[in-house]
CSV table of C-alpha atoms in Angstrom, one decimal:
chain,number,residue,atom,x,y,z
A,1,MET,CA,0.0,0.0,0.0
A,2,PRO,CA,2.7,2.6,0.8
A,3,GLY,CA,4.2,2.2,-2.7
A,4,GLU,CA,0.8,2.3,-4.3
A,5,LEU,CA,-0.2,5.3,-2.3
A,6,GLY,CA,3.0,7.2,-3.3
A,7,ALA,CA,2.4,6.4,-7.0
A,8,ALA,CA,-1.3,7.5,-6.7
A,9,VAL,CA,-0.3,10.8,-4.9
A,10,HIS,CA,2.2,11.5,-7.7
A,11,ALA,CA,-0.4,11.0,-10.4
A,12,GLU,CA,-3.0,13.1,-8.6
A,13,ALA,CA,-0.5,15.9,-8.0
A,14,LEU,CA,0.3,15.9,-11.8
A,15,LYS,CA,-3.4,16.4,-12.5
A,16,LEU,CA,-3.6,19.2,-10.1
A,17,ARG,CA,-0.5,20.9,-11.4
A,18,ARG,CA,-1.8,20.9,-14.9
A,19,SER,CA,-5.2,22.3,-14.0
A,20,ARG,CA,-6.3,25.9,-13.5
A,21,VAL,CA,-8.6,25.1,-10.7
A,22,PRO,CA,-5.9,25.6,-8.0
A,23,TRP,CA,-5.3,29.0,-9.3
A,24,ALA,CA,-9.0,29.8,-9.2
A,25,THR,CA,-9.3,28.7,-5.6
A,26,ALA,CA,-6.2,30.7,-4.7
A,27,GLY,CA,-7.7,33.7,-6.4
A,28,ALA,CA,-10.9,33.2,-4.4
A,29,ILE,CA,-9.0,33.0,-1.1
A,30,ALA,CA,-7.0,36.2,-2.1
A,31,LEU,CA,-10.3,37.9,-2.8
A,32,ALA,CA,-11.7,36.9,0.6
A,33,GLY,CA,-8.6,38.3,2.3
A,34,GLY,CA,-9.0,41.5,0.3
A,35,VAL,CA,-12.6,41.9,1.3
A,36,GLY,CA,-11.7,41.5,4.9
A,37,ALA,CA,-9.1,44.2,4.6
A,38,PHE,CA,-11.7,46.4,2.9
A,39,PHE,CA,-14.0,46.0,5.9
A,40,MET,CA,-11.1,46.8,8.3
A,41,PHE,CA,-10.3,50.0,6.3
A,42,VAL,CA,-14.0,51.1,6.4
A,43,LEU,CA,-14.2,50.4,10.1
A,44,GLN,CA,-11.1,52.4,10.8
A,45,ASP,CA,-12.9,55.6,9.8
A,46,VAL,CA,-16.5,55.2,8.6
A,47,ASP,CA,-16.8,58.9,7.8
A,48,ARG,CA,-13.7,58.7,5.6
A,49,ALA,CA,-15.1,55.7,3.8
A,50,ARG,CA,-18.4,57.6,3.1
A,51,SER,CA,-16.5,60.6,1.8
A,52,MET,CA,-14.6,58.3,-0.6
A,53,GLY,CA,-17.8,56.8,-1.8
A,54,LEU,CA,-17.0,53.4,-0.4
A,55,LEU,CA,-20.0,53.3,1.9
A,56,GLY,CA,-23.6,54.4,1.4
A,57,THR,CA,-24.8,57.3,3.5
A,58,LYS,CA,-27.4,55.2,5.2
A,59,ALA,CA,-25.2,52.1,5.7
A,60,GLN,CA,-24.6,51.0,9.2
A,61,LEU,CA,-21.7,48.7,10.3
A,62,THR,CA,-21.9,46.9,13.6
A,63,GLY,CA,-20.2,43.9,15.2
A,64,GLY,CA,-16.6,44.6,14.1
A,65,THR,CA,-13.5,46.3,15.3
A,66,ALA,CA,-10.6,47.6,13.2
A,67,ASP,CA,-7.8,45.9,15.0
A,68,TRP,CA,-5.8,42.7,14.8
A,69,PRO,CA,-8.1,40.5,16.9
A,70,GLY,CA,-11.1,41.7,14.9
A,71,TYR,CA,-9.4,41.0,11.6
A,72,PHE,CA,-8.4,37.5,12.6
A,73,SER,CA,-11.9,36.9,13.9
A,74,LEU,CA,-13.4,38.0,10.6
A,75,THR,CA,-10.9,35.9,8.7
A,76,ALA,CA,-11.9,32.8,10.7
A,77,GLN,CA,-15.5,33.4,9.9
A,78,THR,CA,-14.6,33.8,6.2
A,79,VAL,CA,-12.9,30.4,6.3
A,80,ALA,CA,-15.8,28.8,8.0
A,81,VAL,CA,-18.4,30.0,5.5
A,82,GLY,CA,-16.6,30.9,2.3
A,83,GLY,CA,-14.0,28.2,2.8
A,84,LEU,CA,-16.7,25.5,2.9
A,85,ILE,CA,-17.6,26.6,-0.6
A,86,ILE,CA,-14.0,26.9,-1.9
A,87,PHE,CA,-12.8,23.7,-0.2
A,88,GLY,CA,-16.0,21.9,-1.3
A,89,THR,CA,-15.4,23.0,-4.9
A,90,ALA,CA,-11.9,21.5,-4.7
A,91,ALA,CA,-13.2,18.2,-3.4
A,92,ILE,CA,-15.9,18.1,-6.1
A,93,TRP,CA,-13.3,18.7,-8.8
A,94,ILE,CA,-10.9,16.1,-7.5
A,95,PHE,CA,-13.5,13.3,-7.6
A,96,GLY,CA,-16.0,14.6,-10.1
A,97,ARG,CA,-13.5,15.3,-12.9
A,98,GLU,CA,-12.9,11.5,-13.3
A,99,PHE,CA,-16.5,11.2,-14.5
A,100,SER,CA,-16.8,14.4,-16.5
A,101,ASP,CA,-13.5,13.5,-18.3
A,102,ARG,CA,-14.7,9.9,-18.7
A,103,THR,CA,-11.5,8.6,-17.0
A,104,ALA,CA,-13.1,6.8,-14.1
A,105,THR,CA,-13.2,3.4,-15.9
A,106,ASP,CA,-9.6,3.8,-17.0
A,107,LEU,CA,-8.6,4.8,-13.5
A,108,LEU,CA,-10.1,1.7,-12.0
A,109,ALA,CA,-8.2,-0.5,-14.5
A,110,LEU,CA,-4.9,0.6,-13.2
A,111,PRO,CA,-2.8,-1.9,-11.0
A,112,THR,CA,-3.0,0.6,-8.2
A,113,SER,CA,-5.7,-0.3,-5.7
A,114,ARG,CA,-8.9,1.8,-5.6
A,115,THR,CA,-8.4,2.5,-1.9
A,116,ALA,CA,-5.0,4.0,-2.6
A,117,VAL,CA,-6.4,6.2,-5.3
A,118,VAL,CA,-9.1,7.5,-3.0
A,119,LEU,CA,-6.6,8.1,-0.1
A,120,ALA,CA,-4.3,10.0,-2.5
A,121,LYS,CA,-7.2,12.2,-3.6
A,122,LEU,CA,-8.1,12.9,0.0
A,123,LEU,CA,-4.5,13.6,1.0
A,124,LEU,CA,-4.1,16.0,-1.9
A,125,LEU,CA,-7.4,17.7,-0.9
A,126,LEU,CA,-6.1,18.2,2.7
A,127,VAL,CA,-2.8,19.6,1.5
A,128,TRP,CA,-4.6,21.9,-1.0
A,129,CYS,CA,-7.0,23.2,1.7
A,130,ALA,CA,-4.1,23.7,4.2
A,131,ALA,CA,-2.1,25.6,1.6
A,132,LEU,CA,-5.1,27.9,0.8
A,133,THR,CA,-5.6,28.6,4.6
A,134,VAL,CA,-1.9,29.4,5.0
A,135,LEU,CA,-2.1,31.7,2.0
A,136,LEU,CA,-5.0,33.5,3.6
A,137,VAL,CA,-3.2,33.9,6.9
A,138,ALA,CA,-0.1,35.3,5.1
A,139,LEU,CA,-2.4,37.8,3.2
A,140,VAL,CA,-4.0,38.9,6.5
A,141,LEU,CA,-0.6,39.6,8.0
A,142,VAL,CA,0.5,41.7,5.0
A,143,LEU,CA,-2.7,43.6,4.6
A,144,GLY,CA,-3.2,44.1,8.3
A,145,ALA,CA,0.3,45.6,8.6
A,146,ALA,CA,-0.3,47.8,5.5
A,147,LEU,CA,-3.5,49.2,7.2
A,148,GLY,CA,-1.6,49.8,10.4
A,149,LEU,CA,-4.1,48.0,12.5
A,150,PRO,CA,-3.7,48.4,16.3
A,151,GLY,CA,-3.6,45.6,18.9
A,152,TRP,CA,-0.6,43.7,17.5
A,153,SER,CA,1.3,41.3,19.7
A,154,GLY,CA,2.9,37.9,19.3
A,155,GLY,CA,0.2,36.3,21.4
A,156,VAL,CA,-2.6,37.9,19.4
A,157,ALA,CA,-0.9,36.8,16.2
A,158,LEU,CA,-0.5,33.2,17.4
A,159,ARG,CA,-4.0,32.9,18.7
A,160,GLY,CA,-5.5,34.6,15.6
A,161,ALA,CA,-3.5,32.5,13.1
A,162,GLY,CA,-4.2,29.4,15.1
A,163,GLY,CA,-7.9,30.1,15.1
A,164,VAL,CA,-7.9,30.6,11.4
A,165,LEU,CA,-5.9,27.4,10.7
A,166,GLY,CA,-8.0,25.4,13.1
A,167,THR,CA,-11.2,26.5,11.4
A,168,GLY,CA,-9.6,25.7,8.0
A,169,LEU,CA,-8.7,22.2,9.2
A,170,LEU,CA,-12.3,21.5,10.4
A,171,THR,CA,-13.7,22.9,7.2
A,172,ALA,CA,-11.3,20.8,5.1
A,173,GLY,CA,-12.5,17.7,6.9
A,174,LEU,CA,-16.1,18.5,6.0
A,175,ALA,CA,-15.2,19.0,2.4
A,176,ALA,CA,-14.5,15.2,2.2
A,177,SER,CA,-18.3,14.7,2.2
A,178,TYR,CA,-18.5,16.5,-1.2
A,179,GLY,CA,-16.0,14.1,-2.6
A,180,LEU,CA,-18.3,11.3,-1.6
A,181,ALA,CA,-21.3,13.1,-3.2
A,182,ALA,CA,-19.3,13.6,-6.4
A,183,SER,CA,-18.4,9.9,-6.5
A,184,VAL,CA,-21.9,8.6,-5.8
A,185,GLY,CA,-23.5,11.2,-8.1
A,186,ARG,CA,-20.9,10.4,-10.8
A,187,GLY,CA,-20.0,14.0,-11.5
A,188,TYR,CA,-20.1,17.6,-10.5
A,189,LEU,CA,-23.8,18.6,-10.4
A,190,PRO,CA,-25.2,16.3,-7.7
A,191,ALA,CA,-22.2,17.2,-5.5
A,192,VAL,CA,-22.7,21.0,-6.1
A,193,ALA,CA,-26.4,20.5,-5.1
A,194,VAL,CA,-25.3,18.8,-1.9
A,195,LEU,CA,-22.8,21.6,-1.3
A,196,PHE,CA,-25.3,24.4,-1.5
A,197,LEU,CA,-27.9,22.4,0.5
A,198,THR,CA,-25.5,21.9,3.4
A,199,VAL,CA,-24.4,25.5,3.3
A,200,LEU,CA,-28.0,26.7,3.4
A,201,VAL,CA,-29.1,24.4,6.1
A,202,ALA,CA,-26.0,25.3,8.2
A,203,GLN,CA,-26.8,29.0,8.0
A,204,VAL,CA,-30.5,28.4,8.9
A,205,LEU,CA,-29.8,26.2,11.9
A,206,ALA,CA,-27.0,28.5,13.2
A,207,ALA,CA,-29.4,31.4,13.0
A,208,VAL,CA,-32.1,29.6,15.0
A,209,GLY,CA,-29.6,28.3,17.6
A,210,HIS,CA,-29.4,24.7,16.6
A,211,GLY,CA,-26.3,24.7,14.5
A,212,ALA,CA,-24.2,22.9,17.1
A,213,TRP,CA,-26.1,19.7,16.1
A,214,PHE,CA,-25.2,20.1,12.4
A,215,PRO,CA,-21.5,19.4,11.7
A,216,TRP,CA,-21.4,21.7,8.7
A,217,ALA,CA,-22.4,24.6,10.9
A,218,VAL,CA,-19.8,23.9,13.7
A,219,PRO,CA,-16.8,25.7,12.2
A,220,ALA,CA,-18.9,28.9,11.7
A,221,LEU,CA,-20.2,28.7,15.3
A,222,LEU,CA,-16.7,28.3,16.6
A,223,ALA,CA,-15.5,31.2,14.6
A,224,GLY,CA,-18.3,33.4,16.0
A,225,THR,CA,-20.5,34.0,12.9
A,226,ALA,CA,-23.6,33.7,15.0
A,227,GLY,CA,-22.5,36.3,17.5
A,228,PRO,CA,-20.9,36.0,20.9
A,229,ASP,CA,-24.1,35.0,22.5
A,230,ALA,CA,-24.6,32.0,20.2
A,231,ALA,CA,-24.4,28.5,21.7
A,232,ASP,CA,-20.8,27.2,21.6
A,233,ALA,CA,-20.5,24.0,19.5
A,234,GLY,CA,-18.1,22.6,22.1
A,235,PRO,CA,-16.3,19.2,22.0
A,236,ALA,CA,-19.4,17.4,20.8
A,237,GLY,CA,-19.6,19.6,17.8
A,238,ILE,CA,-16.0,19.1,16.9
A,239,LEU,CA,-16.4,15.4,17.4
A,240,GLY,CA,-19.3,15.5,14.9
A,241,VAL,CA,-17.0,17.2,12.3
A,242,VAL,CA,-14.3,14.5,12.8
A,243,LEU,CA,-16.9,11.7,12.4
A,244,VAL,CA,-18.2,13.3,9.2
A,245,ALA,CA,-14.7,13.6,7.8
A,246,LEU,CA,-13.6,10.1,8.7
A,247,GLY,CA,-17.0,8.6,7.7
A,248,SER,CA,-17.0,10.4,4.4
A,249,ALA,CA,-13.5,9.2,3.7
A,250,ALA,CA,-14.3,5.6,4.6
A,251,ALA,CA,-17.6,5.6,2.6
A,252,THR,CA,-15.9,7.1,-0.4
A,253,ALA,CA,-13.2,4.4,-0.4
A,254,ALA,CA,-15.9,1.7,0.1
A,255,TRP,CA,-17.9,3.1,-2.8
A,256,TRP,CA,-15.0,3.1,-5.2
A,257,GLU,CA,-14.1,-0.5,-4.2
A,258,ARG,CA,-17.5,-2.0,-4.5
A,259,ALA,CA,-19.7,0.1,-6.8
A,260,ASP,CA,-20.3,-0.9,-10.4
A,261,HIS,CA,-18.5,1.6,-12.7
A,262,SER,CA,-19.5,0.1,-16.0
A,263,ALA,CA,-22.4,2.4,-16.5
């Protein structure tokens, strides 16, 4: 298995390197970091933003502070919500492209075991999501310094970056469920439907105070998107995310091993 896994990882990495999808996801992450910096700029001086035409005269901004803790908090929330879409898109592409490109049957005919192929895809997905999260943290550090945000300290930076990276890790784990959806649905569209359904349900349940019971809402709750008074997801919520991630990985491997791919 180790030799097979290495060969499968190499093959999947070549597919990724030759695709434009990683650049698209990196661009989306960069845009997210830029939007966060824009909100920090506005919050620094709302009257200045209005005078520059960046903010409507009747617009009201609440719930944010233009400092380093506030920027890191906003970034963690961005990863929890926007990252679920971006990471989910990556998972859907990794698995769904085999069906849209009609390479699934050829892939299964290789001497490399199907489980090794699935594990290679999941490992690549994890590295991909981690790299995007690190990129976002780097952008936050650069943009926050350019804005001259107050409240900087080594402790604040470590806690803030750790919170963003932790949220990214949880969100990446949930993205594995979309790889399962793309496999069972044999392509992109069913998985995209599952992605938007889970994002919608997560937002609704978080808004009504029941998000802690829905794993796809847990990263957003931990990041504070529902406000400081929202119920904390706690260890049970994190355990739910871990179970979804491991269960999705196991189910995906089992599906590729046993399902009929002749159709």
